[in-house]
Amino acid sequence: MIQHKPHHRIQTSLIVFVCLITLSGVILGLSTGGFILNFKEIGFSIISSAQKAVKTVSSGIANAITAVSQMNNLRKEYERLTQELQNYEYMKQSNAEIRKENQRLKEQLDFVERFEYKNCVAEIIGRDPNNQYSQLTIGKGSRHGIKKNMPVIAIQNGTVGLVGKVVSVGFVTSMVMPVYDYNCNVSARIQKTRDIGLVSGQGNVNHPLSMGYIRKRVLPDLQYGDLVVTSGENENYIKDIPIGYISEIKVRDYDSSLDIEITPVLDFGRLETVIVVDMKEQNQEAVTK
């Protein structure tokens, strides 16, 4: 029978030998200082790392607080600049409106000073909403020399145009019937051909005026855009005051006259002031100039 005891002895000796070699290496390393741990350095490293971390966190918080403060300052500065810009735009718009108003008043002043008849500038203070704005209330009355049937004109964007006539007078206010009123009829003349007709309103500020009694035979001589002015007959209105432009011409078989539509020279929706004219009295300022 085969025995294995010598083999086990060899393995045991080998293990013991390896252990001795390892132990000798450890002792040698300790004796040379290669494995000596410097606990002071380890502690310093740990503490310095912790301090660095704390400093980093503190710096981050400080930076965050500074950033929030800067954002608040920037927001306040933005709001201030925005307000200043709004104020500038408001002032710019106000100055533009003031310049327009001054220009408009200058036009009126120059006109009324040169106009041959005595006149009175009046502001429109009301419109009749129950009658499609067909009547205008002005802020001048008998106290200012206004009388019934006085013609009313206006100057708008450098253009003089017919507004209507005074139909009712109070002490400090008056009522004006504009040319677009149903009851307003104005003797008018086509400036180019000198043909006379009658201009009437259609009761609405947004509708064109109507001109009748113009004979059909003058149709070849008419063109769109021809100016229609007051004829001055019967002394109801001043002569040659622009009323409007021909915008449409209709020919009806059953009618001997043309049906002509007139677009007013004035934009009544934007009209603010008017000039009431006293045709019976000369403008002394114009006479002396």
Short mmCIF file of N, CA and C in Angstrom, two decimals, residues 133-266:
data_model
loop_
_atom_site.label_atom_id
_atom_site.label_comp_id
_atom_site.label_asym_id
_atom_site.label_seq_id
_atom_site.Cartn_x
_atom_site.Cartn_y
_atom_site.Cartn_z
N TYR A 133 -74.40 112.45 -35.90
CA TYR A 133 -73.47 113.59 -35.86
C TYR A 133 -73.82 114.65 -36.91
N SER A 134 -75.10 114.84 -37.20
CA SER A 134 -75.46 115.79 -38.24
C SER A 134 -75.54 117.22 -37.74
N GLN A 135 -75.32 117.44 -36.45
CA GLN A 135 -75.28 118.79 -35.93
C GLN A 135 -74.06 118.94 -35.03
N LEU A 136 -73.43 120.10 -35.11
CA LEU A 136 -72.22 120.38 -34.35
C LEU A 136 -72.51 121.53 -33.38
N THR A 137 -72.05 121.38 -32.16
CA THR A 137 -72.17 122.45 -31.16
C THR A 137 -70.80 123.11 -31.01
N ILE A 138 -70.78 124.44 -31.13
CA ILE A 138 -69.51 125.16 -30.99
C ILE A 138 -69.55 126.02 -29.73
N GLY A 139 -68.37 126.34 -29.22
CA GLY A 139 -68.27 127.06 -27.95
C GLY A 139 -68.27 128.56 -28.09
N LYS A 140 -68.99 129.10 -29.02
CA LYS A 140 -69.15 130.55 -29.17
C LYS A 140 -70.62 130.84 -29.48
N GLY A 141 -71.13 131.99 -28.94
CA GLY A 141 -72.53 132.34 -29.14
C GLY A 141 -72.71 133.81 -29.39
N SER A 142 -73.90 134.32 -29.05
CA SER A 142 -74.22 135.73 -29.30
C SER A 142 -73.28 136.66 -28.55
N ARG A 143 -72.76 136.21 -27.42
CA ARG A 143 -71.80 137.02 -26.66
C ARG A 143 -70.56 137.33 -27.48
N HIS A 144 -70.25 136.43 -28.43
CA HIS A 144 -69.05 136.59 -29.25
C HIS A 144 -69.37 137.11 -30.65
N GLY A 145 -70.61 137.54 -30.86
CA GLY A 145 -70.99 138.11 -32.15
C GLY A 145 -71.53 137.11 -33.14
N ILE A 146 -71.80 135.89 -32.72
CA ILE A 146 -72.34 134.87 -33.63
C ILE A 146 -73.83 135.13 -33.86
N LYS A 147 -74.24 134.99 -35.13
CA LYS A 147 -75.64 135.18 -35.49
C LYS A 147 -76.12 134.02 -36.34
N LYS A 148 -77.42 133.85 -36.38
CA LYS A 148 -78.03 132.77 -37.16
C LYS A 148 -77.76 132.98 -38.65
N ASN A 149 -77.55 131.86 -39.36
CA ASN A 149 -77.31 131.79 -40.80
C ASN A 149 -75.91 132.24 -41.21
N MET A 150 -75.05 132.52 -40.27
CA MET A 150 -73.67 132.83 -40.63
C MET A 150 -73.00 131.57 -41.21
N PRO A 151 -72.26 131.71 -42.31
CA PRO A 151 -71.55 130.55 -42.86
C PRO A 151 -70.39 130.14 -41.96
N VAL A 152 -70.10 128.85 -41.99
CA VAL A 152 -69.03 128.30 -41.15
C VAL A 152 -68.05 127.56 -42.06
N ILE A 153 -66.78 127.89 -41.93
CA ILE A 153 -65.74 127.24 -42.71
C ILE A 153 -64.68 126.70 -41.76
N ALA A 154 -63.68 126.04 -42.30
CA ALA A 154 -62.58 125.52 -41.48
C ALA A 154 -61.35 125.38 -42.36
N ILE A 155 -60.20 125.36 -41.70
CA ILE A 155 -58.95 125.10 -42.41
C ILE A 155 -58.32 123.86 -41.78
N GLN A 156 -58.01 122.90 -42.63
CA GLN A 156 -57.51 121.61 -42.16
C GLN A 156 -56.37 121.15 -43.07
N ASN A 157 -55.20 120.95 -42.46
CA ASN A 157 -54.01 120.55 -43.24
C ASN A 157 -53.74 121.52 -44.39
N GLY A 158 -53.95 122.79 -44.13
CA GLY A 158 -53.68 123.81 -45.13
C GLY A 158 -54.79 124.00 -46.15
N THR A 159 -55.88 123.24 -46.02
CA THR A 159 -56.99 123.32 -46.98
C THR A 159 -58.19 123.99 -46.34
N VAL A 160 -58.73 124.99 -47.02
CA VAL A 160 -59.94 125.66 -46.55
C VAL A 160 -61.14 124.94 -47.13
N GLY A 161 -62.15 124.70 -46.30
CA GLY A 161 -63.34 124.00 -46.77
C GLY A 161 -64.60 124.48 -46.09
N LEU A 162 -65.73 124.22 -46.71
CA LEU A 162 -67.02 124.61 -46.16
C LEU A 162 -67.48 123.60 -45.11
N VAL A 163 -67.90 124.10 -43.95
CA VAL A 163 -68.44 123.24 -42.89
C VAL A 163 -69.96 123.24 -42.93
N GLY A 164 -70.57 124.43 -42.97
CA GLY A 164 -72.03 124.53 -42.98
C GLY A 164 -72.46 125.93 -42.61
N LYS A 165 -73.55 126.04 -41.84
CA LYS A 165 -74.01 127.35 -41.40
C LYS A 165 -74.61 127.25 -40.01
N VAL A 166 -74.65 128.39 -39.32
CA VAL A 166 -75.22 128.46 -37.98
C VAL A 166 -76.74 128.43 -38.07
N VAL A 167 -77.38 127.55 -37.30
CA VAL A 167 -78.84 127.43 -37.34
C VAL A 167 -79.49 127.80 -36.01
N SER A 168 -78.68 127.84 -34.95
CA SER A 168 -79.23 128.20 -33.64
C SER A 168 -78.13 128.85 -32.81
N VAL A 169 -78.51 129.94 -32.10
CA VAL A 169 -77.52 130.70 -31.34
C VAL A 169 -77.94 130.85 -29.89
N GLY A 170 -77.04 130.48 -28.98
CA GLY A 170 -77.23 130.73 -27.56
C GLY A 170 -76.29 131.83 -27.12
N PHE A 171 -76.22 132.04 -25.81
CA PHE A 171 -75.40 133.13 -25.31
C PHE A 171 -73.90 132.81 -25.47
N VAL A 172 -73.52 131.59 -25.15
CA VAL A 172 -72.11 131.22 -25.25
C VAL A 172 -71.88 130.00 -26.13
N THR A 173 -72.92 129.42 -26.70
CA THR A 173 -72.79 128.29 -27.62
C THR A 173 -73.72 128.49 -28.82
N SER A 174 -73.41 127.77 -29.90
CA SER A 174 -74.25 127.83 -31.10
C SER A 174 -74.31 126.45 -31.73
N MET A 175 -75.35 126.25 -32.55
CA MET A 175 -75.53 125.00 -33.26
C MET A 175 -75.25 125.22 -34.74
N VAL A 176 -74.44 124.32 -35.32
CA VAL A 176 -74.07 124.41 -36.73
C VAL A 176 -74.63 123.22 -37.48
N MET A 177 -75.29 123.49 -38.62
CA MET A 177 -75.76 122.42 -39.50
C MET A 177 -74.69 122.19 -40.56
N PRO A 178 -74.02 121.03 -40.56
CA PRO A 178 -72.96 120.78 -41.53
C PRO A 178 -73.51 120.44 -42.91
N VAL A 179 -72.65 120.48 -43.90
CA VAL A 179 -73.09 120.25 -45.28
C VAL A 179 -73.60 118.84 -45.51
N TYR A 180 -73.23 117.88 -44.65
CA TYR A 180 -73.70 116.51 -44.87
C TYR A 180 -75.07 116.26 -44.24
N ASP A 181 -75.68 117.28 -43.63
CA ASP A 181 -77.02 117.15 -43.08
C ASP A 181 -78.05 117.05 -44.21
N TYR A 182 -79.13 116.30 -43.99
CA TYR A 182 -80.18 116.15 -44.99
C TYR A 182 -80.78 117.50 -45.39
N ASN A 183 -80.87 118.41 -44.41
CA ASN A 183 -81.55 119.68 -44.65
C ASN A 183 -80.64 120.75 -45.21
N CYS A 184 -79.37 120.42 -45.42
CA CYS A 184 -78.44 121.43 -45.91
C CYS A 184 -78.36 121.38 -47.44
N ASN A 185 -78.62 122.50 -48.06
CA ASN A 185 -78.53 122.64 -49.52
C ASN A 185 -77.68 123.87 -49.84
N VAL A 186 -76.65 123.66 -50.64
CA VAL A 186 -75.70 124.72 -50.94
C VAL A 186 -75.61 124.92 -52.45
N SER A 187 -75.80 126.15 -52.88
CA SER A 187 -75.60 126.47 -54.29
C SER A 187 -74.10 126.37 -54.58
N ALA A 188 -73.75 125.50 -55.54
CA ALA A 188 -72.33 125.21 -55.79
C ALA A 188 -72.02 125.26 -57.27
N ARG A 189 -70.73 125.35 -57.56
CA ARG A 189 -70.28 125.46 -58.93
C ARG A 189 -69.10 124.51 -59.15
N ILE A 190 -69.11 123.81 -60.29
CA ILE A 190 -67.95 123.02 -60.67
C ILE A 190 -66.89 123.99 -61.15
N GLN A 191 -65.78 124.02 -60.46
CA GLN A 191 -64.80 125.07 -60.71
C GLN A 191 -64.29 125.09 -62.14
N LYS A 192 -64.07 123.91 -62.72
CA LYS A 192 -63.48 123.87 -64.06
C LYS A 192 -64.47 124.29 -65.14
N THR A 193 -65.68 123.78 -65.07
CA THR A 193 -66.66 124.05 -66.14
C THR A 193 -67.56 125.25 -65.82
N ARG A 194 -67.56 125.67 -64.55
CA ARG A 194 -68.38 126.79 -64.07
C ARG A 194 -69.87 126.47 -64.09
N ASP A 195 -70.24 125.21 -64.21
CA ASP A 195 -71.65 124.82 -64.17
C ASP A 195 -72.15 124.86 -62.73
N ILE A 196 -73.39 125.35 -62.56
CA ILE A 196 -73.98 125.51 -61.23
C ILE A 196 -74.97 124.38 -60.95
N GLY A 197 -74.88 123.86 -59.74
CA GLY A 197 -75.82 122.86 -59.28
C GLY A 197 -76.12 123.06 -57.81
N LEU A 198 -76.72 122.05 -57.19
CA LEU A 198 -77.09 122.13 -55.78
C LEU A 198 -76.48 120.94 -55.05
N VAL A 199 -75.68 121.24 -54.02
CA VAL A 199 -75.05 120.19 -53.22
C VAL A 199 -75.88 119.96 -51.97
N SER A 200 -76.19 118.70 -51.70
CA SER A 200 -77.00 118.32 -50.54
C SER A 200 -76.30 117.23 -49.75
N GLY A 201 -76.63 117.15 -48.46
CA GLY A 201 -76.09 116.11 -47.62
C GLY A 201 -76.95 114.87 -47.64
N GLN A 202 -76.37 113.75 -47.17
CA GLN A 202 -77.12 112.49 -47.10
C GLN A 202 -77.31 112.04 -45.65
N GLY A 203 -77.09 112.96 -44.72
CA GLY A 203 -77.41 112.67 -43.33
C GLY A 203 -76.38 111.90 -42.55
N ASN A 204 -75.23 111.64 -43.13
CA ASN A 204 -74.21 110.86 -42.42
C ASN A 204 -72.83 111.39 -42.78
N VAL A 205 -71.99 111.56 -41.77
CA VAL A 205 -70.67 112.11 -41.99
C VAL A 205 -69.80 111.20 -42.85
N ASN A 206 -70.14 109.92 -42.87
CA ASN A 206 -69.34 108.96 -43.65
C ASN A 206 -69.83 108.78 -45.08
N HIS A 207 -70.93 109.42 -45.42
CA HIS A 207 -71.46 109.31 -46.77
C HIS A 207 -71.03 110.51 -47.62
N PRO A 208 -70.88 110.32 -48.92
CA PRO A 208 -70.52 111.45 -49.79
C PRO A 208 -71.68 112.43 -49.93
N LEU A 209 -71.36 113.63 -50.37
CA LEU A 209 -72.41 114.61 -50.67
C LEU A 209 -72.97 114.33 -52.06
N SER A 210 -74.12 114.89 -52.31
CA SER A 210 -74.78 114.69 -53.62
C SER A 210 -74.93 116.03 -54.32
N MET A 211 -74.62 116.04 -55.61
CA MET A 211 -74.77 117.27 -56.41
C MET A 211 -75.72 117.00 -57.57
N GLY A 212 -76.77 117.80 -57.66
CA GLY A 212 -77.76 117.64 -58.71
C GLY A 212 -77.88 118.87 -59.59
N TYR A 213 -78.75 118.74 -60.60
CA TYR A 213 -79.06 119.83 -61.52
C TYR A 213 -77.89 120.19 -62.44
N ILE A 214 -76.98 119.27 -62.65
CA ILE A 214 -75.92 119.46 -63.65
C ILE A 214 -76.37 118.74 -64.93
N ARG A 215 -76.44 119.46 -66.03
CA ARG A 215 -76.98 118.91 -67.27
C ARG A 215 -76.10 117.80 -67.84
N LYS A 216 -76.74 116.86 -68.49
CA LYS A 216 -76.02 115.70 -69.04
C LYS A 216 -75.03 116.10 -70.13
N ARG A 217 -75.30 117.17 -70.84
CA ARG A 217 -74.46 117.52 -71.98
C ARG A 217 -73.05 117.94 -71.57
N VAL A 218 -72.83 118.23 -70.26
CA VAL A 218 -71.50 118.62 -69.82
C VAL A 218 -70.67 117.41 -69.36
N LEU A 219 -71.28 116.22 -69.48
CA LEU A 219 -70.59 115.01 -69.02
C LEU A 219 -69.20 114.85 -69.64
N PRO A 220 -69.01 115.08 -70.96
CA PRO A 220 -67.65 114.91 -71.53
C PRO A 220 -66.61 115.86 -70.93
N ASP A 221 -67.08 116.94 -70.32
CA ASP A 221 -66.14 117.92 -69.78
C ASP A 221 -65.76 117.65 -68.32
N LEU A 222 -66.43 116.67 -67.71
CA LEU A 222 -66.21 116.40 -66.29
C LEU A 222 -65.20 115.28 -66.09
N GLN A 223 -64.49 115.35 -65.00
CA GLN A 223 -63.54 114.30 -64.63
C GLN A 223 -63.61 114.06 -63.12
N TYR A 224 -63.26 112.82 -62.74
CA TYR A 224 -63.15 112.55 -61.31
C TYR A 224 -62.04 113.41 -60.71
N GLY A 225 -62.32 113.98 -59.55
CA GLY A 225 -61.34 114.85 -58.90
C GLY A 225 -61.57 116.32 -59.16
N ASP A 226 -62.52 116.66 -60.06
CA ASP A 226 -62.82 118.07 -60.28
C ASP A 226 -63.35 118.70 -59.00
N LEU A 227 -62.89 119.93 -58.71
CA LEU A 227 -63.25 120.61 -57.47
C LEU A 227 -64.60 121.30 -57.60
N VAL A 228 -65.41 121.17 -56.55
CA VAL A 228 -66.70 121.85 -56.46
C VAL A 228 -66.61 122.89 -55.36
N VAL A 229 -67.01 124.14 -55.69
CA VAL A 229 -66.90 125.25 -54.74
C VAL A 229 -68.26 125.92 -54.59
N THR A 230 -68.37 126.76 -53.58
CA THR A 230 -69.61 127.52 -53.38
C THR A 230 -69.75 128.56 -54.49
N SER A 231 -70.99 128.77 -54.92
CA SER A 231 -71.23 129.72 -56.01
C SER A 231 -71.30 131.15 -55.50
N GLY A 232 -71.68 131.33 -54.24
CA GLY A 232 -71.81 132.67 -53.69
C GLY A 232 -73.11 133.35 -54.01
N GLU A 233 -74.00 132.67 -54.70
CA GLU A 233 -75.28 133.26 -55.05
C GLU A 233 -76.20 133.34 -53.83
N ASN A 234 -77.07 134.27 -53.83
CA ASN A 234 -78.05 134.51 -52.76
C ASN A 234 -77.39 134.94 -51.45
N GLU A 235 -76.09 135.16 -51.49
CA GLU A 235 -75.34 135.63 -50.33
C GLU A 235 -75.49 134.73 -49.11
N ASN A 236 -75.77 133.46 -49.33
CA ASN A 236 -75.88 132.51 -48.20
C ASN A 236 -74.50 132.02 -47.76
N TYR A 237 -73.62 131.86 -48.72
CA TYR A 237 -72.27 131.37 -48.43
C TYR A 237 -71.25 132.22 -49.17
N ILE A 238 -70.06 132.21 -48.69
CA ILE A 238 -68.98 132.95 -49.34
C ILE A 238 -68.67 132.30 -50.68
N LYS A 239 -68.31 133.07 -51.64
CA LYS A 239 -68.02 132.56 -52.97
C LYS A 239 -66.67 131.83 -53.02
N ASP A 240 -66.65 130.77 -53.81
CA ASP A 240 -65.43 130.01 -54.12
C ASP A 240 -64.77 129.33 -52.91
N ILE A 241 -65.57 128.96 -51.93
CA ILE A 241 -65.05 128.14 -50.83
C ILE A 241 -65.15 126.67 -51.24
N PRO A 242 -64.07 125.92 -51.21
CA PRO A 242 -64.11 124.51 -51.62
C PRO A 242 -65.10 123.69 -50.79
N ILE A 243 -65.84 122.85 -51.48
CA ILE A 243 -66.78 121.93 -50.82
C ILE A 243 -66.25 120.49 -50.89
N GLY A 244 -65.89 120.06 -52.09
CA GLY A 244 -65.39 118.70 -52.24
C GLY A 244 -64.98 118.40 -53.67
N TYR A 245 -64.65 117.14 -53.91
CA TYR A 245 -64.19 116.69 -55.23
C TYR A 245 -65.17 115.67 -55.80
N ILE A 246 -65.32 115.72 -57.11
CA ILE A 246 -66.19 114.74 -57.77
C ILE A 246 -65.58 113.34 -57.64
N SER A 247 -66.35 112.42 -57.04
CA SER A 247 -65.85 111.06 -56.83
C SER A 247 -66.62 110.02 -57.64
N GLU A 248 -67.81 110.39 -58.12
CA GLU A 248 -68.58 109.46 -58.94
C GLU A 248 -69.63 110.23 -59.75
N ILE A 249 -69.86 109.79 -60.98
CA ILE A 249 -70.85 110.41 -61.85
C ILE A 249 -71.78 109.32 -62.37
N LYS A 250 -73.09 109.49 -62.12
CA LYS A 250 -74.06 108.50 -62.56
C LYS A 250 -75.01 109.15 -63.57
N VAL A 251 -75.30 108.40 -64.63
CA VAL A 251 -76.23 108.86 -65.67
C VAL A 251 -77.48 108.00 -65.60
N ARG A 252 -78.61 108.63 -65.39
CA ARG A 252 -79.89 107.91 -65.30
C ARG A 252 -80.74 108.28 -66.51
N ASP A 253 -81.32 107.27 -67.15
CA ASP A 253 -82.09 107.50 -68.37
C ASP A 253 -83.31 108.36 -68.13
N TYR A 254 -83.93 108.22 -66.96
CA TYR A 254 -85.17 108.95 -66.69
C TYR A 254 -84.92 110.37 -66.17
N ASP A 255 -83.66 110.75 -66.01
CA ASP A 255 -83.35 112.06 -65.43
C ASP A 255 -82.53 112.87 -66.44
N SER A 256 -82.86 114.13 -66.55
CA SER A 256 -82.13 114.99 -67.48
C SER A 256 -80.85 115.54 -66.89
N SER A 257 -80.64 115.30 -65.60
CA SER A 257 -79.44 115.80 -64.93
C SER A 257 -78.56 114.64 -64.49
N LEU A 258 -77.33 114.94 -64.29
CA LEU A 258 -76.39 113.95 -63.79
C LEU A 258 -76.53 113.80 -62.28
N ASP A 259 -76.25 112.60 -61.77
CA ASP A 259 -76.22 112.35 -60.33
C ASP A 259 -74.74 112.26 -59.93
N ILE A 260 -74.25 113.29 -59.29
CA ILE A 260 -72.82 113.38 -58.99
C ILE A 260 -72.58 113.25 -57.49
N GLU A 261 -71.62 112.42 -57.13
CA GLU A 261 -71.23 112.29 -55.73
C GLU A 261 -69.97 113.12 -55.46
N ILE A 262 -69.98 113.78 -54.31
CA ILE A 262 -68.88 114.68 -53.94
C ILE A 262 -68.25 114.20 -52.62
N THR A 263 -66.94 114.04 -52.63
CA THR A 263 -66.20 113.75 -51.39
C THR A 263 -65.74 115.05 -50.78
N PRO A 264 -66.16 115.36 -49.55
CA PRO A 264 -65.79 116.65 -48.94
C PRO A 264 -64.28 116.83 -48.84
N VAL A 265 -63.83 118.06 -48.93
CA VAL A 265 -62.40 118.36 -48.79
C VAL A 265 -61.97 118.25 -47.33
N LEU A 266 -62.93 118.39 -46.41
CA LEU A 266 -62.64 118.31 -44.98
C LEU A 266 -62.95 116.92 -44.45
#
